[in-house]
């Protein structure tokens, strides 16, 4: 009861970021959640110098992390997607004159998920990895 009263069992979020090859990736992820709760997840990709992003960029994520969620929506909708047992790729068409892209996932954690789920997010351009980050979501009972 004391833990519930202090919000230690509620949802807590954090941000991890990295830069490389002229790009910045920031991932807002849930650090601690519980099964069945809304669990924020979002990615921002931008150029470090403010120049335009390429016409198409691809976000590569761990499939095992994504299957932990009941998806309600993904914004924007990828122009192409592909998944295998290890990775999920979401490609986005970027309009000209845009130096950043924000991807948001509206989801809740699957009721049967327990323990920790680790994942990674990597920016790929023309099949080459530019920059990526790792993160972990701890799932409380």
mmCIF file with all atom_site columns, C-alpha atoms in Angstrom:
data_model
loop_
_atom_site.group_PDB
_atom_site.id
_atom_site.type_symbol
_atom_site.label_atom_id
_atom_site.label_alt_id
_atom_site.label_comp_id
_atom_site.label_asym_id
_atom_site.label_entity_id
_atom_site.label_seq_id
_atom_site.pdbx_PDB_ins_code
_atom_site.Cartn_x
_atom_site.Cartn_y
_atom_site.Cartn_z
_atom_site.occupancy
_atom_site.B_iso_or_equiv
_atom_site.pdbx_formal_charge
_atom_site.auth_seq_id
_atom_site.auth_comp_id
_atom_site.auth_asym_id
_atom_site.auth_atom_id
_atom_site.pdbx_PDB_model_num
ATOM 1   C CA . UNK A 1 1   ? 0.000  0.000   0.000   1.00 0.00 ? 1   UNK A CA 1
ATOM 2   C CA . UNK A 1 2   ? 2.859  2.341   0.813   1.00 0.00 ? 2   UNK A CA 1
ATOM 3   C CA . UNK A 1 3   ? 4.423  1.791   -2.635  1.00 0.00 ? 3   UNK A CA 1
ATOM 4   C CA . UNK A 1 4   ? 1.129  2.571   -4.365  1.00 0.00 ? 4   UNK A CA 1
ATOM 5   C CA . UNK A 1 5   ? 0.653  5.719   -2.292  1.00 0.00 ? 5   UNK A CA 1
ATOM 6   C CA . UNK A 1 6   ? 4.090  7.007   -3.288  1.00 0.00 ? 6   UNK A CA 1
ATOM 7   C CA . UNK A 1 7   ? 3.537  6.277   -7.028  1.00 0.00 ? 7   UNK A CA 1
ATOM 8   C CA . UNK A 1 8   ? 6.536  3.944   -7.110  1.00 0.00 ? 8   UNK A CA 1
ATOM 9   C CA . UNK A 1 9   ? 4.457  1.370   -8.990  1.00 0.00 ? 9   UNK A CA 1
ATOM 10  C CA . UNK A 1 10  ? 3.145  3.866   -11.551 1.00 0.00 ? 10  UNK A CA 1
ATOM 11  C CA . UNK A 1 11  ? 4.509  4.752   -14.966 1.00 0.00 ? 11  UNK A CA 1
ATOM 12  C CA . UNK A 1 12  ? 7.833  6.591   -15.052 1.00 0.00 ? 12  UNK A CA 1
ATOM 13  C CA . UNK A 1 13  ? 9.440  7.808   -18.261 1.00 0.00 ? 13  UNK A CA 1
ATOM 14  C CA . UNK A 1 14  ? 12.934 8.763   -19.302 1.00 0.00 ? 14  UNK A CA 1
ATOM 15  C CA . UNK A 1 15  ? 14.788 9.936   -22.382 1.00 0.00 ? 15  UNK A CA 1
ATOM 16  C CA . UNK A 1 16  ? 17.923 8.521   -23.960 1.00 0.00 ? 16  UNK A CA 1
ATOM 17  C CA . UNK A 1 17  ? 19.723 10.321  -26.759 1.00 0.00 ? 17  UNK A CA 1
ATOM 18  C CA . UNK A 1 18  ? 22.761 9.966   -28.969 1.00 0.00 ? 18  UNK A CA 1
ATOM 19  C CA . UNK A 1 19  ? 24.268 11.797  -31.908 1.00 0.00 ? 19  UNK A CA 1
ATOM 20  C CA . UNK A 1 20  ? 26.441 10.664  -34.764 1.00 0.00 ? 20  UNK A CA 1
ATOM 21  C CA . UNK A 1 21  ? 26.956 11.024  -38.492 1.00 0.00 ? 21  UNK A CA 1
ATOM 22  C CA . UNK A 1 22  ? 25.263 14.453  -38.336 1.00 0.00 ? 22  UNK A CA 1
ATOM 23  C CA . UNK A 1 23  ? 22.044 13.158  -36.724 1.00 0.00 ? 23  UNK A CA 1
ATOM 24  C CA . UNK A 1 24  ? 20.466 13.148  -33.266 1.00 0.00 ? 24  UNK A CA 1
ATOM 25  C CA . UNK A 1 25  ? 18.084 10.437  -32.043 1.00 0.00 ? 25  UNK A CA 1
ATOM 26  C CA . UNK A 1 26  ? 16.073 10.889  -28.850 1.00 0.00 ? 26  UNK A CA 1
ATOM 27  C CA . UNK A 1 27  ? 13.845 8.168   -27.458 1.00 0.00 ? 27  UNK A CA 1
ATOM 28  C CA . UNK A 1 28  ? 11.207 8.867   -24.835 1.00 0.00 ? 28  UNK A CA 1
ATOM 29  C CA . UNK A 1 29  ? 10.512 5.503   -23.250 1.00 0.00 ? 29  UNK A CA 1
ATOM 30  C CA . UNK A 1 30  ? 8.884  4.174   -20.160 1.00 0.00 ? 30  UNK A CA 1
ATOM 31  C CA . UNK A 1 31  ? 11.442 3.233   -17.545 1.00 0.00 ? 31  UNK A CA 1
ATOM 32  C CA . UNK A 1 32  ? 8.913  1.576   -15.217 1.00 0.00 ? 32  UNK A CA 1
ATOM 33  C CA . UNK A 1 33  ? 5.386  0.416   -15.974 1.00 0.00 ? 33  UNK A CA 1
ATOM 34  C CA . UNK A 1 34  ? 2.843  -2.218  -15.084 1.00 0.00 ? 34  UNK A CA 1
ATOM 35  C CA . UNK A 1 35  ? 0.931  -4.611  -17.323 1.00 0.00 ? 35  UNK A CA 1
ATOM 36  C CA . UNK A 1 36  ? -2.143 -3.093  -18.935 1.00 0.00 ? 36  UNK A CA 1
ATOM 37  C CA . UNK A 1 37  ? -1.116 0.542   -18.388 1.00 0.00 ? 37  UNK A CA 1
ATOM 38  C CA . UNK A 1 38  ? -0.685 3.188   -21.079 1.00 0.00 ? 38  UNK A CA 1
ATOM 39  C CA . UNK A 1 39  ? 3.044  3.156   -21.755 1.00 0.00 ? 39  UNK A CA 1
ATOM 40  C CA . UNK A 1 40  ? 4.538  6.150   -23.618 1.00 0.00 ? 40  UNK A CA 1
ATOM 41  C CA . UNK A 1 41  ? 7.063  5.613   -26.387 1.00 0.00 ? 41  UNK A CA 1
ATOM 42  C CA . UNK A 1 42  ? 8.310  8.148   -28.919 1.00 0.00 ? 42  UNK A CA 1
ATOM 43  C CA . UNK A 1 43  ? 11.303 8.888   -31.102 1.00 0.00 ? 43  UNK A CA 1
ATOM 44  C CA . UNK A 1 44  ? 12.592 12.211  -32.417 1.00 0.00 ? 44  UNK A CA 1
ATOM 45  C CA . UNK A 1 45  ? 15.129 12.186  -35.218 1.00 0.00 ? 45  UNK A CA 1
ATOM 46  C CA . UNK A 1 46  ? 16.779 15.431  -36.298 1.00 0.00 ? 46  UNK A CA 1
ATOM 47  C CA . UNK A 1 47  ? 19.825 16.804  -38.031 1.00 0.00 ? 47  UNK A CA 1
ATOM 48  C CA . UNK A 1 48  ? 22.415 18.339  -35.743 1.00 0.00 ? 48  UNK A CA 1
ATOM 49  C CA . UNK A 1 49  ? 23.032 21.364  -37.962 1.00 0.00 ? 49  UNK A CA 1
ATOM 50  C CA . UNK A 1 50  ? 19.380 22.061  -38.820 1.00 0.00 ? 50  UNK A CA 1
ATOM 51  C CA . UNK A 1 51  ? 19.682 20.956  -42.446 1.00 0.00 ? 51  UNK A CA 1
ATOM 52  C CA . UNK A 1 52  ? 16.885 18.987  -44.101 1.00 0.00 ? 52  UNK A CA 1
ATOM 53  C CA . UNK A 1 53  ? 16.446 15.312  -43.379 1.00 0.00 ? 53  UNK A CA 1
ATOM 54  C CA . UNK A 1 54  ? 16.762 12.980  -46.377 1.00 0.00 ? 54  UNK A CA 1
ATOM 55  C CA . UNK A 1 55  ? 13.581 12.238  -48.367 1.00 0.00 ? 55  UNK A CA 1
ATOM 56  C CA . UNK A 1 56  ? 13.264 8.828   -46.688 1.00 0.00 ? 56  UNK A CA 1
ATOM 57  C CA . UNK A 1 57  ? 14.541 7.720   -43.303 1.00 0.00 ? 57  UNK A CA 1
ATOM 58  C CA . UNK A 1 58  ? 14.131 4.376   -41.594 1.00 0.00 ? 58  UNK A CA 1
ATOM 59  C CA . UNK A 1 59  ? 13.750 3.652   -37.911 1.00 0.00 ? 59  UNK A CA 1
ATOM 60  C CA . UNK A 1 60  ? 14.883 0.163   -36.863 1.00 0.00 ? 60  UNK A CA 1
ATOM 61  C CA . UNK A 1 61  ? 13.516 -1.203  -33.574 1.00 0.00 ? 61  UNK A CA 1
ATOM 62  C CA . UNK A 1 62  ? 13.729 -4.485  -31.675 1.00 0.00 ? 62  UNK A CA 1
ATOM 63  C CA . UNK A 1 63  ? 10.720 -6.610  -32.587 1.00 0.00 ? 63  UNK A CA 1
ATOM 64  C CA . UNK A 1 64  ? 10.814 -8.270  -29.155 1.00 0.00 ? 64  UNK A CA 1
ATOM 65  C CA . UNK A 1 65  ? 10.337 -4.863  -27.513 1.00 0.00 ? 65  UNK A CA 1
ATOM 66  C CA . UNK A 1 66  ? 7.459  -3.831  -29.778 1.00 0.00 ? 66  UNK A CA 1
ATOM 67  C CA . UNK A 1 67  ? 5.488  -7.056  -29.257 1.00 0.00 ? 67  UNK A CA 1
ATOM 68  C CA . UNK A 1 68  ? 5.225  -6.092  -25.579 1.00 0.00 ? 68  UNK A CA 1
ATOM 69  C CA . UNK A 1 69  ? 2.590  -3.516  -26.546 1.00 0.00 ? 69  UNK A CA 1
ATOM 70  C CA . UNK A 1 70  ? -1.054 -3.430  -27.564 1.00 0.00 ? 70  UNK A CA 1
ATOM 71  C CA . UNK A 1 71  ? -0.903 -0.769  -30.293 1.00 0.00 ? 71  UNK A CA 1
ATOM 72  C CA . UNK A 1 72  ? -3.635 1.855   -30.463 1.00 0.00 ? 72  UNK A CA 1
ATOM 73  C CA . UNK A 1 73  ? -1.865 4.001   -33.041 1.00 0.00 ? 73  UNK A CA 1
ATOM 74  C CA . UNK A 1 74  ? 1.384  5.133   -34.602 1.00 0.00 ? 74  UNK A CA 1
ATOM 75  C CA . UNK A 1 75  ? 1.846  8.679   -35.838 1.00 0.00 ? 75  UNK A CA 1
ATOM 76  C CA . UNK A 1 76  ? 2.898  9.337   -38.504 1.00 0.00 ? 76  UNK A CA 1
ATOM 77  C CA . UNK A 1 77  ? 2.064  6.183   -40.408 1.00 0.00 ? 77  UNK A CA 1
ATOM 78  C CA . UNK A 1 78  ? 5.179  4.679   -42.002 1.00 0.00 ? 78  UNK A CA 1
ATOM 79  C CA . UNK A 1 79  ? 5.330  4.706   -45.807 1.00 0.00 ? 79  UNK A CA 1
ATOM 80  C CA . UNK A 1 80  ? 6.768  1.185   -45.597 1.00 0.00 ? 80  UNK A CA 1
ATOM 81  C CA . UNK A 1 81  ? 7.361  -1.350  -42.860 1.00 0.00 ? 81  UNK A CA 1
ATOM 82  C CA . UNK A 1 82  ? 8.948  -4.745  -42.535 1.00 0.00 ? 82  UNK A CA 1
ATOM 83  C CA . UNK A 1 83  ? 9.505  -7.059  -39.598 1.00 0.00 ? 83  UNK A CA 1
ATOM 84  C CA . UNK A 1 84  ? 11.293 -10.279 -38.813 1.00 0.00 ? 84  UNK A CA 1
ATOM 85  C CA . UNK A 1 85  ? 11.926 -12.074 -35.531 1.00 0.00 ? 85  UNK A CA 1
ATOM 86  C CA . UNK A 1 86  ? 14.794 -9.689  -34.628 1.00 0.00 ? 86  UNK A CA 1
ATOM 87  C CA . UNK A 1 87  ? 14.009 -6.271  -36.144 1.00 0.00 ? 87  UNK A CA 1
ATOM 88  C CA . UNK A 1 88  ? 11.134 -4.064  -37.234 1.00 0.00 ? 88  UNK A CA 1
ATOM 89  C CA . UNK A 1 89  ? 11.814 -1.342  -39.809 1.00 0.00 ? 89  UNK A CA 1
ATOM 90  C CA . UNK A 1 90  ? 9.543  1.662   -40.242 1.00 0.00 ? 90  UNK A CA 1
ATOM 91  C CA . UNK A 1 91  ? 10.350 3.947   -43.198 1.00 0.00 ? 91  UNK A CA 1
ATOM 92  C CA . UNK A 1 92  ? 9.040  7.499   -43.330 1.00 0.00 ? 92  UNK A CA 1
ATOM 93  C CA . UNK A 1 93  ? 8.826  9.909   -46.246 1.00 0.00 ? 93  UNK A CA 1
ATOM 94  C CA . UNK A 1 94  ? 9.997  13.318  -45.065 1.00 0.00 ? 94  UNK A CA 1
ATOM 95  C CA . UNK A 1 95  ? 8.678  16.470  -46.776 1.00 0.00 ? 95  UNK A CA 1
ATOM 96  C CA . UNK A 1 96  ? 11.312 18.976  -47.893 1.00 0.00 ? 96  UNK A CA 1
ATOM 97  C CA . UNK A 1 97  ? 12.281 21.767  -45.494 1.00 0.00 ? 97  UNK A CA 1
ATOM 98  C CA . UNK A 1 98  ? 12.040 19.560  -42.379 1.00 0.00 ? 98  UNK A CA 1
ATOM 99  C CA . UNK A 1 99  ? 15.016 18.977  -40.112 1.00 0.00 ? 99  UNK A CA 1
ATOM 100 C CA . UNK A 1 100 ? 13.237 16.700  -37.633 1.00 0.00 ? 100 UNK A CA 1
ATOM 101 C CA . UNK A 1 101 ? 10.708 13.886  -37.451 1.00 0.00 ? 101 UNK A CA 1
ATOM 102 C CA . UNK A 1 102 ? 8.683  12.938  -34.384 1.00 0.00 ? 102 UNK A CA 1
ATOM 103 C CA . UNK A 1 103 ? 7.251  9.392   -34.197 1.00 0.00 ? 103 UNK A CA 1
ATOM 104 C CA . UNK A 1 104 ? 4.769  8.610   -31.435 1.00 0.00 ? 104 UNK A CA 1
ATOM 105 C CA . UNK A 1 105 ? 3.353  5.270   -30.377 1.00 0.00 ? 105 UNK A CA 1
ATOM 106 C CA . UNK A 1 106 ? 0.019  5.192   -28.558 1.00 0.00 ? 106 UNK A CA 1
ATOM 107 C CA . UNK A 1 107 ? 0.022  1.868   -26.737 1.00 0.00 ? 107 UNK A CA 1
ATOM 108 C CA . UNK A 1 108 ? -0.448 0.026   -23.501 1.00 0.00 ? 108 UNK A CA 1
ATOM 109 C CA . UNK A 1 109 ? 1.744  -2.688  -22.093 1.00 0.00 ? 109 UNK A CA 1
ATOM 110 C CA . UNK A 1 110 ? 0.404  -6.195  -22.766 1.00 0.00 ? 110 UNK A CA 1
ATOM 111 C CA . UNK A 1 111 ? -1.297 -7.602  -19.649 1.00 0.00 ? 111 UNK A CA 1
ATOM 112 C CA . UNK A 1 112 ? 0.911  -10.728 -19.712 1.00 0.00 ? 112 UNK A CA 1
ATOM 113 C CA . UNK A 1 113 ? 4.267  -8.893  -19.897 1.00 0.00 ? 113 UNK A CA 1
ATOM 114 C CA . UNK A 1 114 ? 6.500  -9.375  -16.864 1.00 0.00 ? 114 UNK A CA 1
ATOM 115 C CA . UNK A 1 115 ? 10.031 -8.408  -15.830 1.00 0.00 ? 115 UNK A CA 1
ATOM 116 C CA . UNK A 1 116 ? 12.188 -6.187  -18.037 1.00 0.00 ? 116 UNK A CA 1
ATOM 117 C CA . UNK A 1 117 ? 12.070 -5.503  -21.759 1.00 0.00 ? 117 UNK A CA 1
ATOM 118 C CA . UNK A 1 118 ? 15.148 -4.094  -23.461 1.00 0.00 ? 118 UNK A CA 1
ATOM 119 C CA . UNK A 1 119 ? 15.168 -2.481  -26.849 1.00 0.00 ? 119 UNK A CA 1
ATOM 120 C CA . UNK A 1 120 ? 17.088 -0.319  -29.245 1.00 0.00 ? 120 UNK A CA 1
ATOM 121 C CA . UNK A 1 121 ? 16.219 2.304   -31.826 1.00 0.00 ? 121 UNK A CA 1
ATOM 122 C CA . UNK A 1 122 ? 18.529 3.025   -34.745 1.00 0.00 ? 122 UNK A CA 1
ATOM 123 C CA . UNK A 1 123 ? 18.298 5.581   -37.531 1.00 0.00 ? 123 UNK A CA 1
ATOM 124 C CA . UNK A 1 124 ? 19.081 4.066   -40.929 1.00 0.00 ? 124 UNK A CA 1
ATOM 125 C CA . UNK A 1 125 ? 19.553 5.983   -44.151 1.00 0.00 ? 125 UNK A CA 1
ATOM 126 C CA . UNK A 1 126 ? 19.913 4.108   -47.423 1.00 0.00 ? 126 UNK A CA 1
ATOM 127 C CA . UNK A 1 127 ? 20.487 0.882   -45.471 1.00 0.00 ? 127 UNK A CA 1
ATOM 128 C CA . UNK A 1 128 ? 23.313 2.290   -43.344 1.00 0.00 ? 128 UNK A CA 1
ATOM 129 C CA . UNK A 1 129 ? 23.078 2.723   -39.572 1.00 0.00 ? 129 UNK A CA 1
ATOM 130 C CA . UNK A 1 130 ? 23.698 6.326   -38.554 1.00 0.00 ? 130 UNK A CA 1
ATOM 131 C CA . UNK A 1 131 ? 23.040 6.501   -34.810 1.00 0.00 ? 131 UNK A CA 1
ATOM 132 C CA . UNK A 1 132 ? 21.186 4.454   -32.225 1.00 0.00 ? 132 UNK A CA 1
ATOM 133 C CA . UNK A 1 133 ? 20.294 4.123   -28.554 1.00 0.00 ? 133 UNK A CA 1
ATOM 134 C CA . UNK A 1 134 ? 19.439 1.317   -26.145 1.00 0.00 ? 134 UNK A CA 1
ATOM 135 C CA . UNK A 1 135 ? 16.772 1.440   -23.429 1.00 0.00 ? 135 UNK A CA 1
ATOM 136 C CA . UNK A 1 136 ? 15.012 -0.781  -20.894 1.00 0.00 ? 136 UNK A CA 1
ATOM 137 C CA . UNK A 1 137 ? 11.476 -0.833  -19.527 1.00 0.00 ? 137 UNK A CA 1
ATOM 138 C CA . UNK A 1 138 ? 11.016 -2.519  -16.168 1.00 0.00 ? 138 UNK A CA 1
ATOM 139 C CA . UNK A 1 139 ? 7.617  -4.113  -15.620 1.00 0.00 ? 139 UNK A CA 1
ATOM 140 C CA . UNK A 1 140 ? 6.346  -4.215  -12.065 1.00 0.00 ? 140 UNK A CA 1
ATOM 141 C CA . UNK A 1 141 ? 3.723  -6.730  -10.896 1.00 0.00 ? 141 UNK A CA 1
#
